[in-house]
Short mmCIF file of C-alpha atoms and ligand atoms in Angstrom, two decimals:
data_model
loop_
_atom_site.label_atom_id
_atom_site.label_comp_id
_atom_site.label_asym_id
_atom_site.label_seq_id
_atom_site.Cartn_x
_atom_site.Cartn_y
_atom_site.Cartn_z
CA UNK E 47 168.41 70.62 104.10
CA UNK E 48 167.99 71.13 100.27
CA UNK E 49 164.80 72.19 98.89
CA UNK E 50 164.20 68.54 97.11
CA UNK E 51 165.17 67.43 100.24
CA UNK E 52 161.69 68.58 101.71
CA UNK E 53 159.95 67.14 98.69
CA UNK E 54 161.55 63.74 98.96
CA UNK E 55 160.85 63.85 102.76
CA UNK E 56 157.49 64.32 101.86
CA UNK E 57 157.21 61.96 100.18
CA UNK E 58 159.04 59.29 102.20
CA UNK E 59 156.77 60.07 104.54
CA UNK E 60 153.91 59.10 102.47
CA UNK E 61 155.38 56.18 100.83
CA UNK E 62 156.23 54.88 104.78
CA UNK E 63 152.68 55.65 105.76
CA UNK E 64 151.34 53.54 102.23
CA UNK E 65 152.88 50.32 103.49
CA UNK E 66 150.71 50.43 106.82
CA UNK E 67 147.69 51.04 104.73
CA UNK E 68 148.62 48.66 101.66
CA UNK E 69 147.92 51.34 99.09
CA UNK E 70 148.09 50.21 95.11
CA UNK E 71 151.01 51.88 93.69
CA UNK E 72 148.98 54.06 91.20
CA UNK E 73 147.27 55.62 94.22
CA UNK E 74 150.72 56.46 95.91
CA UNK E 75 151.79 57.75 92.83
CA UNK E 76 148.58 59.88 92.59
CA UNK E 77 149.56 60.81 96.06
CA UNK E 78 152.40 61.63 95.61
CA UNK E 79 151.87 64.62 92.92
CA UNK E 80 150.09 67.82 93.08
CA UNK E 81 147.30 67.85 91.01
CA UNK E 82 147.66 71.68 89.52
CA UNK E 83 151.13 74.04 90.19
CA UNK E 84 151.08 77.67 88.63
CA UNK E 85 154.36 79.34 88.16
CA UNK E 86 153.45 82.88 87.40
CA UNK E 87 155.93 85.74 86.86
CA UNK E 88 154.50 89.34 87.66
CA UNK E 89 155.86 92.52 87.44
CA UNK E 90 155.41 95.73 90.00
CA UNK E 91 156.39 99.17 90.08
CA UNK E 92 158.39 100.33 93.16
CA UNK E 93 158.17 103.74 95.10
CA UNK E 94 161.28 104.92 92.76
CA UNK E 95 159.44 103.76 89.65
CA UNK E 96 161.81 100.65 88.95
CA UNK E 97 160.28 97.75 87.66
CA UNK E 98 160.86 94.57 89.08
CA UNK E 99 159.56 91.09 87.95
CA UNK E 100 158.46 88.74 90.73
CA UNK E 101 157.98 84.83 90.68
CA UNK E 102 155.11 83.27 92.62
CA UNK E 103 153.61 79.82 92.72
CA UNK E 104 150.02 78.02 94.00
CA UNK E 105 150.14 74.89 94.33
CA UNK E 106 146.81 72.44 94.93
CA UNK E 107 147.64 68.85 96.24
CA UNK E 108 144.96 66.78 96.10
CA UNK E 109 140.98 68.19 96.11
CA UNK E 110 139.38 64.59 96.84
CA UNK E 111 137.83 65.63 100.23
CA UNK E 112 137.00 69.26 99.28
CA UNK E 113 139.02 72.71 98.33
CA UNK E 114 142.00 73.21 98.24
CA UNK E 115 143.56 75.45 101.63
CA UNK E 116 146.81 76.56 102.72
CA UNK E 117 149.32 79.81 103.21
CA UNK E 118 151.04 82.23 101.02
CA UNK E 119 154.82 82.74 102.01
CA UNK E 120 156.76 86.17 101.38
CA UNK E 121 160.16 85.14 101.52
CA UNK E 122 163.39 84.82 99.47
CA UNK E 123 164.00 81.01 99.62
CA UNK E 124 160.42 80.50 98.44
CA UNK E 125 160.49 78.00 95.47
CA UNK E 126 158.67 75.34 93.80
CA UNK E 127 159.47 72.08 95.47
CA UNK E 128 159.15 73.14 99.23
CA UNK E 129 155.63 75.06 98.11
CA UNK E 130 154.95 71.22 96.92
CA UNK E 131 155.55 69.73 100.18
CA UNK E 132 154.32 72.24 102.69
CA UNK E 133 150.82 71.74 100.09
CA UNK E 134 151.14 68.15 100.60
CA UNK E 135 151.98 68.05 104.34
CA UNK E 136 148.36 70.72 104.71
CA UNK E 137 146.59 67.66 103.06
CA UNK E 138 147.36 65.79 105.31
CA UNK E 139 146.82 68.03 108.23
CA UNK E 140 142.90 68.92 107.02
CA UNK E 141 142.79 64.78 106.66
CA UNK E 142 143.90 64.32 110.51
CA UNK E 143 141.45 67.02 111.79
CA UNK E 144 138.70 65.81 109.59
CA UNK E 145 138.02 68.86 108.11
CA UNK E 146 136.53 68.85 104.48
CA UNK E 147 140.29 70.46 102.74
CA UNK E 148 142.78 69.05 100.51
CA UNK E 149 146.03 70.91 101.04
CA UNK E 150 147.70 73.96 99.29
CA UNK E 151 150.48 76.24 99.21
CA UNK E 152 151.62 79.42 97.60
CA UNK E 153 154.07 82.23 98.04
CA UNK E 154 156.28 84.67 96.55
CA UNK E 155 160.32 84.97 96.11
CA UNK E 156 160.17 88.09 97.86
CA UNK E 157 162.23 90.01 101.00
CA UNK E 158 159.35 91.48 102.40
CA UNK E 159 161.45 93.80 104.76
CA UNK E 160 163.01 95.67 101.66
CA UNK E 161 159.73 96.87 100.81
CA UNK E 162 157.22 99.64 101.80
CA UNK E 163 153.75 99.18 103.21
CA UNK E 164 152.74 100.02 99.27
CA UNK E 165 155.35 98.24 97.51
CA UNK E 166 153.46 94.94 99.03
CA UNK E 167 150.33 96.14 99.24
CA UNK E 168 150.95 96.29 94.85
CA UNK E 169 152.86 93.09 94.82
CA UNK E 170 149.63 91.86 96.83
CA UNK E 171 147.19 92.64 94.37
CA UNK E 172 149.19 91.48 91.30
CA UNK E 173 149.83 88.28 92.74
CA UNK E 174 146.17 87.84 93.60
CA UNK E 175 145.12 88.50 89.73
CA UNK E 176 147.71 86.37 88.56
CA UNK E 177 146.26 83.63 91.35
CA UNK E 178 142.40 84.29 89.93
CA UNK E 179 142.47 81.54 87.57
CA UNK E 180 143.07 79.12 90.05
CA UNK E 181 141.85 80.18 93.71
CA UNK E 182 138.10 81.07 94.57
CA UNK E 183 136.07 80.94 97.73
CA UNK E 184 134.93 76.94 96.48
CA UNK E 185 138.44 75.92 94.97
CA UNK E 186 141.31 76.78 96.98
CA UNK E 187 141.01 79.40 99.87
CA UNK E 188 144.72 81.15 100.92
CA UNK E 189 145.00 82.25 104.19
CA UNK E 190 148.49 83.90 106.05
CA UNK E 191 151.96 82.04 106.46
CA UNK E 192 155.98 83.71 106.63
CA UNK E 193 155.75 87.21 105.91
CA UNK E 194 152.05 87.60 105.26
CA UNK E 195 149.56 88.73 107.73
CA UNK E 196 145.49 89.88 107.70
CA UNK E 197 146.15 93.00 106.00
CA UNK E 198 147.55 90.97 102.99
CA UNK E 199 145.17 88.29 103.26
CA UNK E 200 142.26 92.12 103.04
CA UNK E 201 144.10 93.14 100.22
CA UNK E 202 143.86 89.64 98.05
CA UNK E 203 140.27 89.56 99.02
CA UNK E 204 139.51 92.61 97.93
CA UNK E 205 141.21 92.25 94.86
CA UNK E 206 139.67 89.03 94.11
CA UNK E 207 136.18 90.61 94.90
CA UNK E 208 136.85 93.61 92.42
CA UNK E 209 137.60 91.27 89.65
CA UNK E 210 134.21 89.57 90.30
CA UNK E 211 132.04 92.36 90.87
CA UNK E 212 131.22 91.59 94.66
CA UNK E 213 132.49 90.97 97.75
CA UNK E 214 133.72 87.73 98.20
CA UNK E 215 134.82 87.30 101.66
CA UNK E 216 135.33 83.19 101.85
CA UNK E 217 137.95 83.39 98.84
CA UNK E 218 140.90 83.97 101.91
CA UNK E 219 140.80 83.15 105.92
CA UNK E 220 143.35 84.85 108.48
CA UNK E 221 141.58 88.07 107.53
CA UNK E 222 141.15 91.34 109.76
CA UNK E 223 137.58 90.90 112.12
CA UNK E 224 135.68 93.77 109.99
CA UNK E 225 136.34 91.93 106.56
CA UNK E 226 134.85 88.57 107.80
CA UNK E 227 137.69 87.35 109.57
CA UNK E 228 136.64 85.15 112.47
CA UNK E 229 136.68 85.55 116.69
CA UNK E 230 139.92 83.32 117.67
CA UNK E 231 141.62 82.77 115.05
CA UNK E 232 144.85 84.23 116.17
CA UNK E 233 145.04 82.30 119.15
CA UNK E 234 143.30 79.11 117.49
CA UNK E 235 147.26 77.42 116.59
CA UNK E 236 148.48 77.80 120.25
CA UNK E 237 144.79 76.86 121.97
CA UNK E 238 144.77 73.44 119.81
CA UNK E 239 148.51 72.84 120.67
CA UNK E 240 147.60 73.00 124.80
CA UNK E 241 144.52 71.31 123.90
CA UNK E 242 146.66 68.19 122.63
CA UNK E 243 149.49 68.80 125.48
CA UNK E 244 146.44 68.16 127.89
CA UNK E 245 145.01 65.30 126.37
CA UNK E 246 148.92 63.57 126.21
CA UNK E 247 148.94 64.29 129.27
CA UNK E 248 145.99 62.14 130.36
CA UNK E 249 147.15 59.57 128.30
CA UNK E 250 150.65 59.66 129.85
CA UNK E 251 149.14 60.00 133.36
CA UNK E 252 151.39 63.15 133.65
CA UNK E 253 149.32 66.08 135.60
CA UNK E 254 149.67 69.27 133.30
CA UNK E 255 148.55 71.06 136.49
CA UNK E 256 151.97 71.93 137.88
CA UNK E 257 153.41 69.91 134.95
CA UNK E 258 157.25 72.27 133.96
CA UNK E 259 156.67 73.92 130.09
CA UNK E 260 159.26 75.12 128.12
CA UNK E 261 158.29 76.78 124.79
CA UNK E 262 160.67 77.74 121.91
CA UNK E 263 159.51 80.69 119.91
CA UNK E 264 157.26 83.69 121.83
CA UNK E 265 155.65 84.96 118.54
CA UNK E 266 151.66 84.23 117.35
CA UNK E 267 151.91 80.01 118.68
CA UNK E 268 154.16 80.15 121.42
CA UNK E 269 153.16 83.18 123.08
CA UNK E 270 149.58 82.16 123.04
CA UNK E 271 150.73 78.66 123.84
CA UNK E 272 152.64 79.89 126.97
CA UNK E 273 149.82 81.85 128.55
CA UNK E 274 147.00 79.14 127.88
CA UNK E 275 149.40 76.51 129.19
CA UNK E 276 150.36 79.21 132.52
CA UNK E 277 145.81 79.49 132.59
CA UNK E 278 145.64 75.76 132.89
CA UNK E 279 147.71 75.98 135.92
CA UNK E 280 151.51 74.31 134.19
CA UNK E 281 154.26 76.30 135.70
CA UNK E 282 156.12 77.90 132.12
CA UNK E 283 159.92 77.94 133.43
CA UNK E 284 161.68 78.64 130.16
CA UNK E 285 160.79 80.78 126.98
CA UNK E 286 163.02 82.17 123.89
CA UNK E 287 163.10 84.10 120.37
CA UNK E 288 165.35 84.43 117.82
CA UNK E 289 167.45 86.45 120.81
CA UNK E 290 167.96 83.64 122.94
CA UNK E 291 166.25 82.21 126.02
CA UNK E 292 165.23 83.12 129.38
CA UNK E 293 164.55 80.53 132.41
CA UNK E 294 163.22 80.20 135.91
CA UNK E 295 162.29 76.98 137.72
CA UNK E 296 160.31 78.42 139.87
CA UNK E 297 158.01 79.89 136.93
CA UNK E 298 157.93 82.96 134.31
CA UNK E 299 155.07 85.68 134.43
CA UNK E 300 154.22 84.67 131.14
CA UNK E 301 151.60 87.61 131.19
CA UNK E 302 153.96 90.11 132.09
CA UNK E 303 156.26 88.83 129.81
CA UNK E 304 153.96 89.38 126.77
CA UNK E 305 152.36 92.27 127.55
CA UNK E 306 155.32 94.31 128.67
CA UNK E 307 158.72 92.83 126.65
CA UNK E 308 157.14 91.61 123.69
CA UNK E 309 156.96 94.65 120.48
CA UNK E 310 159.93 96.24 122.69
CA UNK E 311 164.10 96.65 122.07
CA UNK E 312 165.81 93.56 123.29
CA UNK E 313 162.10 91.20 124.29
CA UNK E 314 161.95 89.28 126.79
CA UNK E 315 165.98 89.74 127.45
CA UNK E 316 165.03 92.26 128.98
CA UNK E 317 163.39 90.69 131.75
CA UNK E 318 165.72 90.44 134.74
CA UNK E 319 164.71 87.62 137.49
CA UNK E 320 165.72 84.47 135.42
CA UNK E 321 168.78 82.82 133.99
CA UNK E 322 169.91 83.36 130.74
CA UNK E 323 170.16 80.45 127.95
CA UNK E 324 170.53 79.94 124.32
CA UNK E 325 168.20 78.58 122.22
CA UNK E 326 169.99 75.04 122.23
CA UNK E 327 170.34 75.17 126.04
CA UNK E 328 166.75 75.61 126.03
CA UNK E 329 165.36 72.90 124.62
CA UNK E 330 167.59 70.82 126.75
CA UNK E 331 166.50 71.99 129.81
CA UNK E 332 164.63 69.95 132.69
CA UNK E 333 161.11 70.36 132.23
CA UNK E 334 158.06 67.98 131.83
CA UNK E 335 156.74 69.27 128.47
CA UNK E 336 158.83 70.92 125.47
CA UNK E 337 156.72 72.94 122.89
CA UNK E 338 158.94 73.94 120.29
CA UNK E 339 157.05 76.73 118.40
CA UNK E 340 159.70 78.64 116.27
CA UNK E 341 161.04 77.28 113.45
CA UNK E 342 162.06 73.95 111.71
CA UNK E 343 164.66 71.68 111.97
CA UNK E 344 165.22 72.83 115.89
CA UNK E 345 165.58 69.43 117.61
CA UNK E 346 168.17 66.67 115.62
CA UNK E 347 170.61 64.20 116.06
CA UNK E 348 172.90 66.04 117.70
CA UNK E 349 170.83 67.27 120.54
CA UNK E 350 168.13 64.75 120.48
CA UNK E 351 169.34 62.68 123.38
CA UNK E 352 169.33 65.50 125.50
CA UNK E 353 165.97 66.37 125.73
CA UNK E 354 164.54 66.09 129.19
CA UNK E 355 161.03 66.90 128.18
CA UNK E 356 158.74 63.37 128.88
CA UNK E 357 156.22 64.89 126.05
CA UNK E 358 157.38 67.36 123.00
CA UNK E 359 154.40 69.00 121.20
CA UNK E 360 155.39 70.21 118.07
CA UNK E 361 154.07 74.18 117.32
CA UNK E 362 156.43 74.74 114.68
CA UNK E 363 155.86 73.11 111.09
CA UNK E 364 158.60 70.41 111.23
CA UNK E 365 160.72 71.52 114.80
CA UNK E 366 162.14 67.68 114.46
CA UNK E 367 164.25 66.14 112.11
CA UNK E 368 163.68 62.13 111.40
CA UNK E 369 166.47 60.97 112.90
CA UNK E 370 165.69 63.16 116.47
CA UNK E 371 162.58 61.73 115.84
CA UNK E 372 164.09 58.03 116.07
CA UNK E 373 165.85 58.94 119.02
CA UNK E 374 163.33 60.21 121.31
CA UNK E 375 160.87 57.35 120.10
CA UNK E 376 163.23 55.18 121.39
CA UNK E 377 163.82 57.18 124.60
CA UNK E 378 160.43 56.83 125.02
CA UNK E 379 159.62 60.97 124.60
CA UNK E 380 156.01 61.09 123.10
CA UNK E 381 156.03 63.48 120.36
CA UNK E 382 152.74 65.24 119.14
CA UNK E 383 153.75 65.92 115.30
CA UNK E 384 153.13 69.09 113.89
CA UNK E 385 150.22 67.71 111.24
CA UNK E 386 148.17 67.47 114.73
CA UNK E 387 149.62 69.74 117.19
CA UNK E 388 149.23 72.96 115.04
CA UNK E 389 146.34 72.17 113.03
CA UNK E 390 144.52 74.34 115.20
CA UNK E 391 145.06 77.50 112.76
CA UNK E 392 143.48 75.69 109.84
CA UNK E 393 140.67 74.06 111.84
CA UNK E 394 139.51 77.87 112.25
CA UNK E 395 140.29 79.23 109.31
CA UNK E 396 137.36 76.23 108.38
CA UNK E 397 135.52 78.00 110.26
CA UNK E 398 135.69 81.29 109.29
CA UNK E 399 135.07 80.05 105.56
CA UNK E 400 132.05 78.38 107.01
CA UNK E 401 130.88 81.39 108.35
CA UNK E 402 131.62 83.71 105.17
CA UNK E 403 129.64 81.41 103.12
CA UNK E 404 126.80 81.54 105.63
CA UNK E 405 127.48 85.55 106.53
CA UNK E 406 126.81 84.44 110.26
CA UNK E 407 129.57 85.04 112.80
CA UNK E 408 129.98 82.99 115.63
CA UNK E 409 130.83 84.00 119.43
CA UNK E 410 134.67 83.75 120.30
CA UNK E 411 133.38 81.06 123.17
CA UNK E 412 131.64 79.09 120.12
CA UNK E 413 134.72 79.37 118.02
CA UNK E 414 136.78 77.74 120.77
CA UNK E 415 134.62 75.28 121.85
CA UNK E 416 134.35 73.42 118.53
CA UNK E 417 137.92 73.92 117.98
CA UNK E 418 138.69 72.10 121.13
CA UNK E 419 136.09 69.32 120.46
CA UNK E 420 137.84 69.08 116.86
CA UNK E 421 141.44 68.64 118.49
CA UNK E 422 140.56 66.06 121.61
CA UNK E 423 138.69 64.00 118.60
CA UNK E 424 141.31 64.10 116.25
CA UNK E 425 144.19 63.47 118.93
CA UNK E 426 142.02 60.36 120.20
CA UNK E 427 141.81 58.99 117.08
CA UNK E 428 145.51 59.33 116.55
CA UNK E 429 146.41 58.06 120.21
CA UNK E 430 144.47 54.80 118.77
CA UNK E 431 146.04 54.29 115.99
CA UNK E 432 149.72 54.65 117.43
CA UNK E 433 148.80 51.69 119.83
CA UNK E 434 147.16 49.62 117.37
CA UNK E 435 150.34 49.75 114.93
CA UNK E 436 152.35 50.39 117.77
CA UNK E 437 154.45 53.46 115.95
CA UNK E 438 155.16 56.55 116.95
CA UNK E 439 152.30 59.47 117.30
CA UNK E 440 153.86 60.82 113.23
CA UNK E 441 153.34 57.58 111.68
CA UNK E 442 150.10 57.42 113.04
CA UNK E 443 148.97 60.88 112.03
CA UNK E 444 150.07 60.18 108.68
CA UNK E 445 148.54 56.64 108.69
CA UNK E 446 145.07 58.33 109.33
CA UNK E 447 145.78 61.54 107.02
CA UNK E 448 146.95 59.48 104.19
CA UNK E 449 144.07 56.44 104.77
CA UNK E 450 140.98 59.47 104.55
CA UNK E 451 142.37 61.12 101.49
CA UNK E 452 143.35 57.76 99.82
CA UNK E 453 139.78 56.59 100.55
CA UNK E 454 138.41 59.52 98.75
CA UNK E 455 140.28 59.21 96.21
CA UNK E 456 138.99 55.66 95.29
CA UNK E 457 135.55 56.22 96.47
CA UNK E 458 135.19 58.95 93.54
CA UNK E 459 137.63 57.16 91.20
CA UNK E 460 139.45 58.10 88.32
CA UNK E 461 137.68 60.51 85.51
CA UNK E 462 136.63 59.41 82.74
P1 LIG Y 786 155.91 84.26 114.62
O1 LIG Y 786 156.74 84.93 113.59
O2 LIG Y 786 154.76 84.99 115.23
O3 LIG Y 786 156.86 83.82 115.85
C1 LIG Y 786 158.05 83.12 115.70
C2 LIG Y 786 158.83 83.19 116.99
O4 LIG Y 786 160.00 82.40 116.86
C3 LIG Y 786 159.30 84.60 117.35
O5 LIG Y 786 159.23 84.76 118.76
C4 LIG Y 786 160.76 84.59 116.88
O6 LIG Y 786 161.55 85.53 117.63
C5 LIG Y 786 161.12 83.18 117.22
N1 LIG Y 786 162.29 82.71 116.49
C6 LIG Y 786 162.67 83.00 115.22
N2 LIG Y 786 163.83 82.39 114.94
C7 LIG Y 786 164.18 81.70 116.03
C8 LIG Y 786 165.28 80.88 116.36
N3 LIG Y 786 166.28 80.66 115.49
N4 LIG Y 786 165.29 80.31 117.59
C9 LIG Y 786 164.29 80.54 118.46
N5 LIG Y 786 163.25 81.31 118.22
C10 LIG Y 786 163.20 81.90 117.01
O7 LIG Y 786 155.46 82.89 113.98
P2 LIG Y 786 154.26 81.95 114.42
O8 LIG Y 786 153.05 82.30 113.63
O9 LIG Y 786 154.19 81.91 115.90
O10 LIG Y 786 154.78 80.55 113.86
C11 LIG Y 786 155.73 79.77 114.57
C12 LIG Y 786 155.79 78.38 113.96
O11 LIG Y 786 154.49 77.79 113.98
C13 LIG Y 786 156.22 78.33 112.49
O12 LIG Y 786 156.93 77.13 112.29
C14 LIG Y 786 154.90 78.25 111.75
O13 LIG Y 786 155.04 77.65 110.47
C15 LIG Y 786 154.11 77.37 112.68
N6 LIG Y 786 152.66 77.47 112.53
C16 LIG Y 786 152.02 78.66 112.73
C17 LIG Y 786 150.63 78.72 112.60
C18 LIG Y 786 149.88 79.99 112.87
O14 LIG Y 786 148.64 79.94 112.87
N7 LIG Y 786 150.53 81.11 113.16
C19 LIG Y 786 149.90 77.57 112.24
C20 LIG Y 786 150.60 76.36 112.04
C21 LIG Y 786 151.98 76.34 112.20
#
């Protein structure tokens, strides 16, 4: 798909989620537009004393219900109309949650694997001061995505805080523990995507005790997704990364499987006592639920109609094309979209800001409590929805993300 492609999908998905709610066309149109995008071009000095110039972007959404939050990419396709969408598609997301965000997005056209540990760590800290017009800890608050992890998100904290004198801990989330970083937050995008598998589950009268789970994708969300679905007692019988998939119906040690073929040559191939599959073959395969948690555009028209799942929860950021989407509706496949499913991750980076600003940390028990209170809420209040308009579980997450922000954005009108 083009990269105005995902800024017109965006946007179509709006403009479909505006005629439920009967929105005035100036407020789509507001909507539909970030309110601030920086284009900044930086340069940095490599390890051989070369100078290269860099282009990076920020780009704030729509502030109406509080700062501005999202990721900052590292990757070579990076560019200005996808940064708009994935900002506006995070607005949304806070919205369905309930959490006091607007949406934002920044990165860098960058190959992060051509460069050394310094080389970013520079790039890092340039980008940052180029960014310090526009973020702060009560404006717009980055936090990790594609090729950026905690030590980045240290560095352009620290940064940030040298340019203001102090430290400034709430200006980034995703951050290492001892710089303010907060208890769960790593496994906080694959907790809230069980969390939602349960609660379709009890709305689908499906057990998830001994209920079949494939997931797609055994990094950060679909590792932890596995072994808190294997906890709650689902038998996981198939699992994959980018080398291809393993499967058992009788059940994978998911444990085993992370802690001893994950960080290894050859993963989780190298696990002997299952099948092997491909990464299409998985996500056909018979099982109850299908999480896919890798990357976009994994389940489509071409292999829509052979999904087996009963319930997909989407990980990933955008795992299903609209016209897979179409097809499973119509097969009757529930689909948890991705603005709910994995909105886990920015539900605790909230609360990690929360905590900076009040400099008191929370117990990893507390952390995961609320987040799990957060999630059943929010996927109750989109279960409702769905029924009353009788659409599918997207439409209905965007009905309610789109309705909270477009309220806002009346209630505190247009200035001057
Ligand atoms: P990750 O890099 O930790 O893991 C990605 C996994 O997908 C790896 O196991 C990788 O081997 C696998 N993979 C890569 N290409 C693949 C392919 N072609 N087929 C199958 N598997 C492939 O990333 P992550 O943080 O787990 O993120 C996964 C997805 O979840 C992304 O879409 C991301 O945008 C989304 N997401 C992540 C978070 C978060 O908090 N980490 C929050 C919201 C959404």
């Amino acid at each position: 798909m083009s990269e105005y492609n995902v800024l017109e999908m965006a946007r179509q998905q709006l403009y479909n989620s505006a005629r439920y709610l009967d929105l005035d066309d100036g407020l789509v149109a507001v909507l539909a537009r970030p309110k601030r995008a920086v284009t900044v071009n930086f340069p940095v000095v490599m390890d051989s004393g070369e100078v290269v110039v860099y282009e990076g972007y920020r780009v704030q959404h729509n502030p109406s219900r509080g700062p501005t939050k999202g990721g900052l990419r590292y990757h070579p396709d990076v560019d200005l109309d996808e940064t708009t969408a994935l900002a506006m598609w995070m607005t949304w997301k806070c919205s369905v949650v309930n959490i006091p965000y607007g949406g934002a997005k920044g990165g860098v056209k960058v190959n992060v694997k051509e460069l050394s540990k310094r080389e970013i760590e520079k790039l890092t800290r340039r980008f940052a001061s180029e960014l310090n017009i526009i973020v702060g800890e009560r404006s717009d608050i980055p936090a990790p995505d594609i090729g950026t992890n905690a030590q980045v998100m240290g560095w352009f904290m620290d940064t940030l805080s040298m340019q203001c004198g102090y430290t400034v801990p709430g200006v980034v989330t995703g951050k290492p523990i001892e710089l303010g970083g907060s208890e769960g937050r790593v496994e906080a995008t694959g907790r809230g995507v069980i969390v939602c598998a349960i609660e379709a589950c009890h709305n689908m009268n499906l057990n998830f005790e001994g209920s079949r789970v494939v997931v797609q994708g055994f990094g950060n969300v679909g590792s932890v997704a596995a072994r808190l679905a294997e906890r709650e007692g689902a038998i996981v019988v198939g699992v994959s990364d980018a080398s291809g998939g393993i499967y058992n119906p009788n059940g994978l040690p998911i444990n085993e499987l992370y802690e001893k073929y994950t960080g290894v040559d050859g993963g989780i191939q190298n696990y002997k006592d299952c099948e092997k599959v491909s990464n299409s073959e998985l996500l056909e395969l018979d099982c109850d639920i299908l999480i896919p948690a890798a990357i976009s555009a994994q389940l489509t028209a071409e292999n829509a109609d052979k999904v087996k799942a009963k319930l997909v929860v989407e990980g990933a950021n955008g795992p299903t094309t609209p016209e897979a989407d179409k097809i499973m509706h119509e097969k009757g496949i529930l689909v948890v979209p991705d603005i709910l499913a994995n909105a886990g991750g920015v539900v605790t980076s909230y609360f990690e800001w929360v905590q900076d600003l009040q400099n008191f940390f929370w117990e990893e028990n507390e952390v995961n409590d609320k987040l799990s209170k957060i999630m059943r809420r929010a996927y109750g209040e989109v279960a409702h929805v769905m029924r009353e308009h009788n659409t599918d579980m997207r439409t209905a997450a965007m009905i309610i993300g789109v309705k909270r922000v477009a309220d806002a954005t009346i209630m505190r009108g247009i200035f001057p």
